[in-house]
Short mmCIF file of C-alpha atoms (C1' of nucleotides) in Angstrom, two decimals:
data_model
loop_
_atom_site.label_atom_id
_atom_site.label_comp_id
_atom_site.label_asym_id
_atom_site.label_seq_id
_atom_site.Cartn_x
_atom_site.Cartn_y
_atom_site.Cartn_z
CA UNK A 1 -344.17 -43.38 -8.60
CA UNK A 2 -342.12 -46.11 -10.26
CA UNK A 3 -344.48 -46.55 -12.93
CA UNK A 4 -343.54 -44.71 -16.19
CA UNK A 5 -345.88 -41.86 -16.29
CA UNK A 6 -346.32 -41.76 -20.06
CA UNK A 7 -344.66 -43.78 -22.71
CA UNK A 8 -342.38 -42.02 -25.05
CA UNK A 9 -342.16 -42.33 -28.90
CA UNK A 10 -338.76 -43.99 -28.72
CA UNK A 11 -340.01 -46.74 -26.52
CA UNK A 12 -342.99 -47.11 -28.92
CA UNK A 13 -340.89 -47.48 -31.80
CA UNK A 14 -338.46 -49.83 -30.31
CA UNK A 15 -341.36 -52.16 -29.06
CA UNK A 16 -342.93 -51.94 -32.53
CA UNK A 17 -339.72 -53.28 -34.25
CA UNK A 18 -339.05 -55.89 -31.36
CA UNK A 19 -342.66 -57.20 -31.76
CA UNK A 20 -342.35 -57.05 -35.62
CA UNK A 21 -339.42 -59.31 -35.25
CA UNK A 22 -341.52 -61.82 -33.36
CA UNK A 23 -344.47 -61.68 -35.59
CA UNK A 24 -342.23 -61.93 -38.59
CA UNK A 25 -342.91 -58.46 -40.04
CA UNK A 26 -339.35 -57.75 -39.76
CA UNK A 27 -336.91 -60.76 -40.80
CA UNK A 28 -333.37 -61.11 -39.60
CA UNK A 29 -330.90 -59.53 -41.91
CA UNK A 30 -333.38 -57.03 -43.34
CA UNK A 31 -332.10 -53.59 -43.99
CA UNK A 32 -333.88 -50.80 -42.22
CA UNK A 33 -333.99 -47.54 -44.19
CA UNK A 34 -334.83 -44.53 -42.18
CA UNK A 35 -336.81 -42.70 -44.54
CA UNK A 36 -339.10 -45.67 -45.12
CA UNK A 37 -339.46 -46.43 -41.37
CA UNK A 38 -340.23 -42.84 -40.56
CA UNK A 39 -343.11 -42.78 -42.96
CA UNK A 40 -344.36 -46.26 -42.06
CA UNK A 41 -344.43 -45.48 -38.37
CA UNK A 42 -345.34 -41.69 -38.79
CA UNK A 43 -342.44 -40.45 -36.63
CA UNK A 44 -339.46 -38.15 -37.06
CA UNK A 45 -335.98 -39.20 -37.92
CA UNK A 46 -334.70 -38.10 -34.50
CA UNK A 47 -337.09 -40.38 -32.51
CA UNK A 48 -336.42 -43.27 -35.09
CA UNK A 49 -332.67 -43.01 -34.69
CA UNK A 50 -332.89 -42.91 -30.80
CA UNK A 51 -334.93 -46.03 -30.90
CA UNK A 52 -332.51 -47.86 -33.37
CA UNK A 53 -329.59 -46.76 -31.07
CA UNK A 54 -331.46 -48.35 -28.27
CA UNK A 55 -332.02 -51.46 -30.22
CA UNK A 56 -328.50 -51.75 -31.12
CA UNK A 57 -327.52 -51.90 -27.46
CA UNK A 58 -329.59 -55.02 -27.17
CA UNK A 59 -327.95 -56.44 -30.01
CA UNK A 60 -331.21 -56.66 -31.96
CA UNK A 61 -330.12 -54.24 -34.86
CA UNK A 62 -326.59 -53.70 -36.03
CA UNK A 63 -325.60 -50.20 -37.14
CA UNK A 64 -322.79 -49.87 -39.62
CA UNK A 65 -321.68 -46.37 -40.27
CA UNK A 66 -323.04 -44.93 -43.63
CA UNK A 67 -324.69 -48.14 -44.24
CA UNK A 68 -327.47 -47.91 -41.64
CA UNK A 69 -329.23 -50.45 -39.67
CA UNK A 70 -330.32 -53.98 -40.17
CA UNK A 71 -331.93 -56.65 -37.98
CA UNK A 72 -329.13 -58.80 -36.79
CA UNK A 73 -328.87 -62.26 -38.25
CA UNK A 74 -326.90 -64.65 -35.93
CA UNK A 75 -324.16 -67.06 -37.12
CA UNK A 76 -324.41 -70.67 -35.78
CA UNK A 77 -321.59 -69.72 -33.49
CA UNK A 78 -323.19 -66.57 -32.10
CA UNK A 79 -326.43 -68.62 -31.44
CA UNK A 80 -324.25 -71.30 -29.49
CA UNK A 81 -322.69 -68.49 -27.51
CA UNK A 82 -326.12 -67.00 -26.77
CA UNK A 83 -327.44 -70.28 -25.49
CA UNK A 84 -324.53 -70.84 -23.34
CA UNK A 85 -325.01 -67.47 -21.61
CA UNK A 86 -328.80 -67.79 -21.47
CA UNK A 87 -328.51 -71.00 -19.89
CA UNK A 88 -326.50 -69.84 -17.04
CA UNK A 89 -329.07 -66.99 -16.45
CA UNK A 90 -332.17 -68.98 -16.60
CA UNK A 91 -330.52 -71.50 -14.39
CA UNK A 92 -329.94 -68.80 -11.81
CA UNK A 93 -333.40 -67.55 -12.21
CA UNK A 94 -334.87 -71.27 -11.59
CA UNK A 95 -332.55 -71.71 -8.72
CA UNK A 96 -333.62 -68.53 -7.09
CA UNK A 97 -337.23 -69.06 -7.88
CA UNK A 98 -337.15 -72.59 -6.44
CA UNK A 99 -335.40 -71.39 -3.34
CA UNK A 100 -337.76 -68.50 -2.63
CA UNK A 101 -340.47 -70.87 -0.84
CA UNK A 102 -342.88 -68.22 -0.72
CA UNK A 103 -342.90 -68.02 -4.42
CA UNK A 104 -345.79 -66.79 -6.41
CA UNK A 105 -347.56 -69.92 -7.23
CA UNK A 106 -350.27 -68.14 -9.27
CA UNK A 107 -347.90 -66.73 -11.45
CA UNK A 108 -346.34 -70.01 -12.46
CA UNK A 109 -349.65 -71.50 -12.74
CA UNK A 110 -350.38 -68.76 -15.29
CA UNK A 111 -347.59 -70.00 -17.16
CA UNK A 112 -348.63 -73.69 -17.00
CA UNK A 113 -352.12 -72.67 -18.18
CA UNK A 114 -350.71 -70.97 -21.21
CA UNK A 115 -348.58 -73.94 -21.91
CA UNK A 116 -351.85 -76.06 -21.89
CA UNK A 117 -353.57 -73.64 -23.95
CA UNK A 118 -350.70 -73.90 -26.53
CA UNK A 119 -351.02 -77.59 -26.70
CA UNK A 120 -354.63 -77.13 -27.63
CA UNK A 121 -354.49 -74.59 -30.56
CA UNK A 122 -350.75 -74.79 -31.39
CA UNK A 123 -350.66 -71.46 -33.14
CA UNK A 124 -347.19 -69.89 -33.49
CA UNK A 125 -348.57 -66.71 -31.94
CA UNK A 126 -349.46 -68.62 -28.76
CA UNK A 127 -346.03 -70.14 -28.59
CA UNK A 128 -344.73 -66.65 -28.48
CA UNK A 129 -346.96 -65.88 -25.78
CA UNK A 130 -346.07 -68.86 -23.85
CA UNK A 131 -342.59 -68.16 -24.03
CA UNK A 132 -342.78 -64.41 -23.13
CA UNK A 133 -345.22 -65.32 -20.22
CA UNK A 134 -342.91 -68.23 -18.94
CA UNK A 135 -340.00 -65.88 -18.68
CA UNK A 136 -341.82 -62.99 -17.29
CA UNK A 137 -343.20 -65.22 -14.53
CA UNK A 138 -339.83 -66.86 -13.99
CA UNK A 139 -338.05 -63.66 -13.37
CA UNK A 140 -340.86 -62.41 -11.13
CA UNK A 141 -340.55 -65.39 -9.02
CA UNK A 142 -336.61 -65.18 -8.92
CA UNK A 143 -337.03 -61.68 -7.47
CA UNK A 144 -333.61 -60.58 -9.04
CA UNK A 145 -334.26 -57.31 -10.91
CA UNK A 146 -330.98 -57.35 -12.68
CA UNK A 147 -331.73 -60.64 -14.28
CA UNK A 148 -334.49 -59.29 -16.82
CA UNK A 149 -332.27 -56.48 -17.66
CA UNK A 150 -329.25 -58.54 -18.56
CA UNK A 151 -330.72 -61.74 -20.00
CA UNK A 152 -330.53 -61.67 -23.92
CA UNK A 153 -334.08 -62.55 -24.48
CA UNK A 154 -334.63 -60.09 -27.14
CA UNK A 155 -331.69 -61.38 -29.00
CA UNK A 156 -332.82 -64.83 -28.58
CA UNK A 157 -335.93 -63.69 -30.36
CA UNK A 158 -333.86 -63.34 -33.38
CA UNK A 159 -332.65 -66.90 -33.28
CA UNK A 160 -336.30 -67.90 -32.88
CA UNK A 161 -337.04 -65.96 -35.83
CA UNK A 162 -334.24 -67.48 -37.93
CA UNK A 163 -335.05 -71.01 -37.08
CA UNK A 164 -339.05 -70.71 -37.48
CA UNK A 165 -339.02 -72.24 -40.93
CA UNK A 166 -337.04 -75.11 -39.83
CA UNK A 167 -338.83 -75.88 -36.79
CA UNK A 168 -341.44 -78.83 -36.66
CA UNK A 169 -344.55 -78.62 -34.52
CA UNK A 170 -343.07 -81.56 -32.50
CA UNK A 171 -340.02 -79.52 -31.43
CA UNK A 172 -342.08 -76.67 -30.50
CA UNK A 173 -344.34 -78.71 -28.35
CA UNK A 174 -341.26 -80.26 -26.90
CA UNK A 175 -339.75 -76.95 -25.88
CA UNK A 176 -343.09 -75.76 -24.56
CA UNK A 177 -343.08 -78.91 -22.42
CA UNK A 178 -339.53 -77.95 -21.32
CA UNK A 179 -340.98 -74.72 -20.00
CA UNK A 180 -343.72 -76.66 -18.22
CA UNK A 181 -341.13 -78.82 -16.50
CA UNK A 182 -339.16 -75.94 -15.20
CA UNK A 183 -342.30 -74.14 -14.10
CA UNK A 184 -343.28 -77.33 -12.12
CA UNK A 185 -340.08 -78.03 -10.41
CA UNK A 186 -339.67 -74.34 -9.41
CA UNK A 187 -343.15 -74.43 -8.04
CA UNK A 188 -342.28 -77.47 -6.19
CA UNK A 189 -339.26 -75.59 -4.66
CA UNK A 190 -337.06 -78.36 -5.72
CA UNK A 191 -333.66 -76.47 -6.52
CA UNK A 192 -331.79 -79.45 -8.01
CA UNK A 193 -334.80 -80.63 -10.17
CA UNK A 194 -335.25 -76.99 -11.46
CA UNK A 195 -331.62 -76.56 -12.38
CA UNK A 196 -331.87 -80.17 -14.12
CA UNK A 197 -334.96 -79.20 -16.02
CA UNK A 198 -333.22 -76.02 -17.31
CA UNK A 199 -330.26 -78.12 -18.35
CA UNK A 200 -332.43 -80.46 -20.23
CA UNK A 201 -334.17 -77.69 -21.97
CA UNK A 202 -330.92 -76.05 -23.35
CA UNK A 203 -329.62 -79.54 -24.16
CA UNK A 204 -332.43 -80.16 -26.42
CA UNK A 205 -332.21 -76.72 -27.89
CA UNK A 206 -328.33 -77.07 -28.55
CA UNK A 207 -328.97 -80.41 -30.33
CA UNK A 208 -331.57 -78.79 -32.40
CA UNK A 209 -329.03 -76.17 -33.39
CA UNK A 210 -326.64 -78.69 -34.38
CA UNK A 211 -329.01 -80.35 -36.78
CA UNK A 212 -330.05 -77.17 -38.50
CA UNK A 213 -328.94 -76.40 -41.93
CA UNK A 214 -326.44 -73.83 -42.74
CA UNK A 215 -328.97 -71.51 -44.50
CA UNK A 216 -330.80 -70.90 -41.14
CA UNK A 217 -327.76 -68.93 -40.09
CA UNK A 218 -325.78 -65.98 -41.18
CA UNK A 219 -322.55 -66.65 -42.88
CA UNK A 220 -319.41 -66.49 -40.67
CA UNK B 1 -313.62 -56.16 -42.51
CA UNK B 2 -315.09 -56.67 -39.05
CA UNK B 3 -313.31 -53.74 -37.83
CA UNK B 4 -315.36 -50.57 -37.39
CA UNK B 5 -313.86 -48.45 -40.18
CA UNK B 6 -314.45 -45.18 -38.46
CA UNK B 7 -315.91 -44.21 -34.96
CA UNK B 8 -319.00 -42.21 -34.71
CA UNK B 9 -319.81 -39.44 -32.68
CA UNK B 10 -322.29 -41.27 -30.50
CA UNK B 11 -319.82 -43.97 -29.57
CA UNK B 12 -317.25 -41.27 -28.63
CA UNK B 13 -319.80 -39.55 -26.39
CA UNK B 14 -321.05 -42.65 -24.72
CA UNK B 15 -317.34 -43.62 -24.10
CA UNK B 16 -316.68 -40.17 -22.72
CA UNK B 17 -319.48 -40.51 -20.15
CA UNK B 18 -318.53 -44.12 -19.31
CA UNK B 19 -314.94 -43.17 -18.64
CA UNK B 20 -316.12 -40.13 -16.89
CA UNK B 21 -317.84 -42.36 -14.50
CA UNK B 22 -314.80 -44.33 -13.86
CA UNK B 23 -312.64 -41.25 -13.35
CA UNK B 24 -315.03 -39.63 -11.18
CA UNK B 25 -315.78 -36.83 -13.58
CA UNK B 26 -319.50 -37.94 -13.60
CA UNK B 27 -320.96 -39.01 -10.12
CA UNK B 28 -323.83 -41.53 -9.72
CA UNK B 29 -327.02 -39.61 -9.24
CA UNK B 30 -325.80 -36.51 -11.30
CA UNK B 31 -328.26 -34.96 -13.46
CA UNK B 32 -327.28 -34.71 -17.01
CA UNK B 33 -328.51 -31.48 -18.54
CA UNK B 34 -328.53 -31.64 -22.33
CA UNK B 35 -327.70 -28.19 -23.12
CA UNK B 36 -324.58 -28.19 -20.84
CA UNK B 37 -323.29 -31.46 -22.09
CA UNK B 38 -323.58 -30.48 -25.74
CA UNK B 39 -321.45 -27.49 -24.94
CA UNK B 40 -318.91 -29.43 -22.82
CA UNK B 41 -318.54 -32.14 -25.37
CA UNK B 42 -318.88 -29.87 -28.40
CA UNK B 43 -321.61 -31.96 -30.19
CA UNK B 44 -325.08 -31.56 -31.24
CA UNK B 45 -328.20 -32.42 -29.25
CA UNK B 46 -329.06 -35.17 -31.61
CA UNK B 47 -325.95 -37.02 -31.12
CA UNK B 48 -325.94 -36.69 -27.28
CA UNK B 49 -329.43 -37.96 -27.20
CA UNK B 50 -328.64 -40.91 -29.09
CA UNK B 51 -325.64 -41.63 -26.78
CA UNK B 52 -327.82 -41.13 -23.66
CA UNK B 53 -330.36 -43.54 -25.15
CA UNK B 54 -327.53 -46.03 -25.85
CA UNK B 55 -326.26 -45.68 -22.21
CA UNK B 56 -329.79 -46.00 -20.71
CA UNK B 57 -329.88 -49.53 -22.47
CA UNK B 58 -326.82 -50.52 -20.46
CA UNK B 59 -328.51 -49.25 -17.33
CA UNK B 60 -325.76 -46.66 -16.87
CA UNK B 61 -328.11 -43.59 -17.02
CA UNK B 62 -331.77 -43.42 -16.29
CA UNK B 63 -334.11 -41.37 -18.59
CA UNK B 64 -337.37 -39.99 -17.01
CA UNK B 65 -339.66 -38.27 -19.51
CA UNK B 66 -339.45 -34.56 -19.20
CA UNK B 67 -336.91 -34.88 -16.54
CA UNK B 68 -333.99 -35.86 -18.48
CA UNK B 69 -331.26 -38.26 -17.76
CA UNK B 70 -329.06 -38.88 -14.66
CA UNK B 71 -326.19 -41.28 -13.85
CA UNK B 72 -327.94 -44.11 -12.14
CA UNK B 73 -327.30 -44.57 -8.36
CA UNK B 74 -327.86 -48.21 -7.21
CA UNK B 75 -329.69 -49.32 -4.09
CA UNK B 76 -328.07 -51.72 -1.94
CA UNK B 77 -330.47 -54.22 -3.34
CA UNK B 78 -329.76 -53.55 -6.81
CA UNK B 79 -325.98 -54.09 -6.07
CA UNK B 80 -326.82 -57.35 -4.56
CA UNK B 81 -328.80 -58.51 -7.47
CA UNK B 82 -326.08 -57.13 -9.76
CA UNK B 83 -323.50 -59.00 -7.99
CA UNK B 84 -325.43 -62.18 -7.99
CA UNK B 85 -325.79 -62.04 -11.80
CA UNK B 86 -322.18 -61.01 -12.43
CA UNK B 87 -320.91 -63.79 -10.36
CA UNK B 88 -322.74 -66.52 -12.60
CA UNK B 89 -321.38 -64.73 -15.90
CA UNK B 90 -317.80 -64.42 -14.50
CA UNK B 91 -318.00 -67.98 -13.25
CA UNK B 92 -318.98 -69.17 -16.73
CA UNK B 93 -316.09 -67.15 -18.23
CA UNK B 94 -313.67 -68.57 -15.97
CA UNK B 95 -314.76 -72.11 -16.40
CA UNK B 96 -314.57 -71.70 -20.30
CA UNK B 97 -311.22 -70.03 -20.01
CA UNK B 98 -309.91 -72.77 -17.87
CA UNK B 99 -311.23 -75.57 -19.95
CA UNK B 100 -310.11 -74.25 -23.22
CA UNK B 101 -306.50 -75.65 -22.61
CA UNK B 102 -304.91 -73.80 -25.56
CA UNK B 103 -305.74 -70.49 -23.86
CA UNK B 104 -303.79 -67.32 -24.47
CA UNK B 105 -301.29 -67.62 -21.69
CA UNK B 106 -299.99 -64.15 -22.69
CA UNK B 107 -303.13 -62.52 -22.14
CA UNK B 108 -303.63 -63.58 -18.65
CA UNK B 109 -300.05 -62.95 -17.87
CA UNK B 110 -300.56 -59.31 -18.97
CA UNK B 111 -303.37 -59.14 -16.36
CA UNK B 112 -301.09 -60.65 -13.81
CA UNK B 113 -298.24 -58.04 -14.64
CA UNK B 114 -300.99 -55.26 -14.24
CA UNK B 115 -301.92 -56.51 -10.87
CA UNK B 116 -298.27 -56.57 -9.88
CA UNK B 117 -297.94 -53.15 -10.98
CA UNK B 118 -300.87 -52.07 -9.09
CA UNK B 119 -299.44 -53.60 -5.84
CA UNK B 120 -296.48 -51.20 -6.42
CA UNK B 121 -297.94 -47.81 -7.09
CA UNK B 122 -301.37 -48.29 -5.61
CA UNK B 123 -303.16 -45.63 -7.62
CA UNK B 124 -306.74 -45.76 -8.06
CA UNK B 125 -306.35 -45.25 -11.76
CA UNK B 126 -304.17 -48.23 -12.02
CA UNK B 127 -306.82 -50.16 -9.95
CA UNK B 128 -309.29 -49.48 -12.85
CA UNK B 129 -306.81 -50.30 -15.46
CA UNK B 130 -306.21 -53.75 -13.89
CA UNK B 131 -309.96 -54.41 -13.55
CA UNK B 132 -310.41 -53.59 -17.14
CA UNK B 133 -307.39 -55.60 -18.23
CA UNK B 134 -308.60 -58.49 -16.20
CA UNK B 135 -311.95 -58.78 -17.72
CA UNK B 136 -310.93 -58.03 -21.34
CA UNK B 137 -308.53 -60.98 -21.09
CA UNK B 138 -310.88 -63.15 -19.27
CA UNK B 139 -313.54 -62.66 -21.85
CA UNK B 140 -310.98 -63.08 -24.58
CA UNK B 141 -309.70 -66.40 -23.24
CA UNK B 142 -313.41 -67.55 -22.62
CA UNK B 143 -313.93 -67.30 -26.16
CA UNK B 144 -317.66 -66.67 -25.87
CA UNK B 145 -318.52 -63.50 -27.65
CA UNK B 146 -322.05 -63.04 -25.99
CA UNK B 147 -320.54 -62.91 -22.63
CA UNK B 148 -318.92 -59.36 -22.89
CA UNK B 149 -322.03 -58.27 -24.37
CA UNK B 150 -324.43 -59.13 -21.63
CA UNK B 151 -322.06 -58.88 -18.67
CA UNK B 152 -323.12 -55.74 -16.80
CA UNK B 153 -319.61 -54.53 -16.06
CA UNK B 154 -320.35 -51.03 -17.01
CA UNK B 155 -323.17 -51.10 -14.44
CA UNK B 156 -320.70 -52.52 -11.93
CA UNK B 157 -318.67 -49.46 -12.55
CA UNK B 158 -321.48 -47.48 -11.15
CA UNK B 159 -321.10 -49.49 -7.96
CA UNK B 160 -317.40 -49.00 -7.85
CA UNK B 161 -318.00 -45.39 -8.18
CA UNK B 162 -320.38 -45.29 -5.45
CA UNK B 163 -318.21 -47.26 -2.88
CA UNK B 164 -315.00 -45.49 -3.67
CA UNK B 165 -315.04 -43.12 -0.67
CA UNK B 166 -315.53 -46.09 1.70
CA UNK B 167 -313.30 -48.50 0.27
CA UNK B 168 -309.97 -48.98 2.12
CA UNK B 169 -306.63 -49.58 0.30
CA UNK B 170 -306.48 -52.98 1.90
CA UNK B 171 -309.93 -53.99 0.59
CA UNK B 172 -308.75 -52.79 -3.04
CA UNK B 173 -305.55 -54.91 -2.82
CA UNK B 174 -307.49 -57.87 -1.57
CA UNK B 175 -309.94 -57.41 -4.44
CA UNK B 176 -307.10 -57.07 -7.03
CA UNK B 177 -305.56 -60.25 -5.43
CA UNK B 178 -308.60 -62.04 -5.98
CA UNK B 179 -308.35 -60.98 -9.85
CA UNK B 180 -304.79 -62.64 -9.58
CA UNK B 181 -305.99 -65.77 -8.09
CA UNK B 182 -308.63 -66.32 -10.90
CA UNK B 183 -306.07 -65.52 -13.65
CA UNK B 184 -303.79 -68.07 -12.13
CA UNK B 185 -306.25 -70.82 -11.88
CA UNK B 186 -307.50 -70.18 -15.35
CA UNK B 187 -304.13 -70.15 -16.67
CA UNK B 188 -303.35 -73.55 -14.94
CA UNK B 189 -306.57 -74.88 -16.67
CA UNK B 190 -308.09 -75.99 -13.38
CA UNK B 191 -311.77 -75.66 -13.85
CA UNK B 192 -312.75 -76.33 -10.25
CA UNK B 193 -310.19 -74.02 -8.58
CA UNK B 194 -311.21 -71.28 -11.10
CA UNK B 195 -314.79 -71.32 -10.21
CA UNK B 196 -313.94 -71.32 -6.55
CA UNK B 197 -311.58 -68.42 -7.07
CA UNK B 198 -314.52 -66.54 -8.51
CA UNK B 199 -316.96 -67.61 -5.79
CA UNK B 200 -314.40 -66.39 -3.25
CA UNK B 201 -313.96 -63.06 -4.87
CA UNK B 202 -317.63 -62.48 -4.91
CA UNK B 203 -318.21 -63.76 -1.38
CA UNK B 204 -315.60 -61.11 -0.42
CA UNK B 205 -317.31 -58.41 -2.38
CA UNK B 206 -320.76 -59.29 -0.93
CA UNK B 207 -319.42 -59.03 2.58
CA UNK B 208 -318.19 -55.55 1.89
CA UNK B 209 -321.44 -54.57 0.49
CA UNK B 210 -323.18 -55.63 3.75
CA UNK B 211 -320.87 -53.67 5.64
CA UNK B 212 -321.10 -50.48 3.75
CA UNK B 213 -323.12 -47.60 5.29
CA UNK B 214 -326.31 -46.68 3.92
CA UNK B 215 -325.16 -43.47 2.65
CA UNK B 216 -323.14 -45.28 0.08
CA UNK B 217 -326.38 -46.36 -1.72
CA UNK B 218 -329.51 -44.76 -3.29
CA UNK B 219 -332.58 -44.92 -1.15
CA UNK B 220 -334.91 -47.59 -1.94
"C1'" DG C 1 -317.24 -61.50 -72.15
"C1'" DC C 2 -314.79 -60.14 -67.89
"C1'" DC C 3 -312.74 -56.68 -64.92
"C1'" DG C 4 -311.35 -52.10 -63.14
"C1'" DT C 5 -312.68 -47.03 -63.19
"C1'" DC C 6 -315.73 -43.59 -62.58
"C1'" DA C 7 -319.71 -40.82 -62.07
"C1'" DA C 8 -324.71 -40.73 -60.30
"C1'" DT C 9 -327.56 -41.83 -56.57
"C1'" DA C 10 -329.19 -43.25 -52.32
"C1'" DT C 11 -328.52 -43.21 -47.63
"C1'" DC C 12 -326.46 -41.94 -43.58
"C1'" DG C 13 -324.15 -38.73 -39.75
"C1'" DT C 14 -324.35 -34.61 -37.76
"C1'" DC C 15 -325.91 -30.08 -36.87
"C1'" DC C 16 -329.44 -26.75 -36.45
"C1'" DT C 17 -333.87 -24.40 -35.48
"C1'" DA C 18 -338.37 -24.40 -33.73
"C1'" DC C 19 -342.21 -25.15 -30.58
"C1'" DG C 20 -345.42 -27.67 -27.73
"C1'" DA C 21 -345.36 -30.41 -23.16
"C1'" DT C 22 -343.94 -30.90 -18.66
"C1'" DT C 23 -341.54 -30.35 -14.74
"C1'" DT C 24 -339.31 -27.13 -11.34
"C1'" DC C 25 -339.03 -23.28 -8.44
"C1'" DA C 26 -339.68 -18.86 -6.82
"C1'" DT C 27 -343.54 -16.07 -5.78
"C1'" DC C 28 -347.88 -14.64 -4.35
"C1'" DT C 29 -352.09 -15.04 -1.49
"C1'" DG C 30 -355.01 -16.47 2.29
"C1'" DC D 1 -346.91 -21.55 6.70
"C1'" DA D 2 -349.82 -24.32 3.11
"C1'" DG D 3 -351.32 -24.07 -1.26
"C1'" DA D 4 -352.15 -21.88 -5.61
"C1'" DT D 5 -349.98 -19.61 -9.40
"C1'" DG D 6 -347.11 -18.07 -12.95
"C1'" DA D 7 -342.34 -17.89 -15.19
"C1'" DA D 8 -338.39 -20.23 -16.29
"C1'" DA D 9 -335.82 -24.29 -17.31
"C1'" DT D 10 -335.73 -28.29 -19.44
"C1'" DC D 11 -337.18 -32.07 -22.31
"C1'" DG D 12 -339.50 -34.64 -26.52
"C1'" DT D 13 -340.52 -34.41 -31.10
"C1'" DA D 14 -340.59 -32.68 -35.69
"C1'" DG D 15 -338.37 -31.23 -39.65
"C1'" DG D 16 -334.71 -29.22 -42.65
"C1'" DA D 17 -329.98 -28.67 -44.27
"C1'" DC D 18 -325.60 -30.39 -45.91
"C1'" DG D 19 -321.39 -32.84 -46.08
"C1'" DA D 20 -319.70 -37.87 -46.15
"C1'" DT D 21 -319.88 -42.47 -47.55
"C1'" DA D 22 -321.48 -46.60 -49.65
"C1'" DT D 23 -323.80 -48.73 -53.39
"C1'" DT D 24 -325.14 -49.06 -57.99
"C1'" DG D 25 -324.81 -49.07 -62.86
"C1'" DA D 26 -322.67 -47.24 -66.91
"C1'" DC D 27 -318.32 -46.99 -69.38
"C1'" DG D 28 -314.35 -48.30 -71.52
"C1'" DG D 29 -310.00 -51.28 -71.71
"C1'" DC D 30 -308.39 -56.02 -71.90
#
DNA sequence: GCCGTCAATATCGTCCTACGATTTCATCTG
DNA sequence: CAGATGAAATCGTAGGACGATATTGACGGC
């Protein structure tokens, strides 16, 4: 009864754009012309505009009156602010997950498996899958249903898309390893270690942001 | 250049509904019939639907396919989850605000003034104004622009609306005093005291939630 | 050659109508 | 009274229309 009986056009379109950002089909800063998108996606303008309005609420697209919608492109400062908030929420999730002893071991195991698989093939697509699976599991284990709603993961996808050209394979692996460390400590039920693992991951990410060139970000 | 040149219909409608929730014009659980709202607000169905889609992103209204939109009504558990997340974000804001020594004293002073004014007249409308002003100031002082975006304050408004009939004047005053304490500690630049003040406020709110009757919440 | 003005064009914002899809609800039947 | 049934209400999506505004490129003055 809680399952969405059928999926609506608006959601499909929003998902298409969101996943398009992750796959590189849409690039941050890109202008989204309504007429073109309605043709490409085979939908009406009404549905498209509803979807864009939905995405603008998540901070994924920005809508300027009479200038239309474009995929957001974050400034360095926006990224820093985003990471600062994200860290708190992920830390809370890790804390809750570690504290709930009866946690779904199997879920985190799945994330660990995904991480291992990533180590093997090392594709960018699999990196995305690992990230997605990791956070899904973490929120599931945390058991707080508000958390996935407010956590700006989709907005963080923008950041991921922006830095992709400048991210080395080593950095990616290191990041995945960070996920693994968090999953491990959460699984062990070690609250303090879990929080420390989250802090370490974000410290690393923040350091990377500091080293990235200006061109990776939008101008102030 | 960063100012929204003109305000669009969609935003106006969304604001109307949001403020309608705060003023009691719309009540949690209420079914929103498109035809009626378009008449009441004097807008087209397209604009209304865009606004509703926007609000659904904030978790203020829920949209079920072919059954329309209704103002969300939170369960006790949803409120607990919401408060848990909210506390972390407000704590971050307080920490940042207290740490940034050069903070806008005048802003927090305004919040304090509002709180004092509330103590005098004690109207519910002024309570809302205090709350709004307090959080606006806090986020301003914190200086993190992602914070106001993710903080589920609008969703907390739903909670406020639900518990209004069960909240005593003393509880309201106590809550306002909590705002005052946070503002004070942030103004003083005392990071630890600020975090403690936030924790105290939420401990109090959580205790209140535990004591509220079941009828104040939506059924599981 | 550079800069401001101005018209043409592209695009958006809003309103409107239409119609199939689905739920809701009163009614009928056994 | 339970379940079937059909009408009404409501929603979801499509598509067209038109004014409003931003963008672009041409034009002329300096």
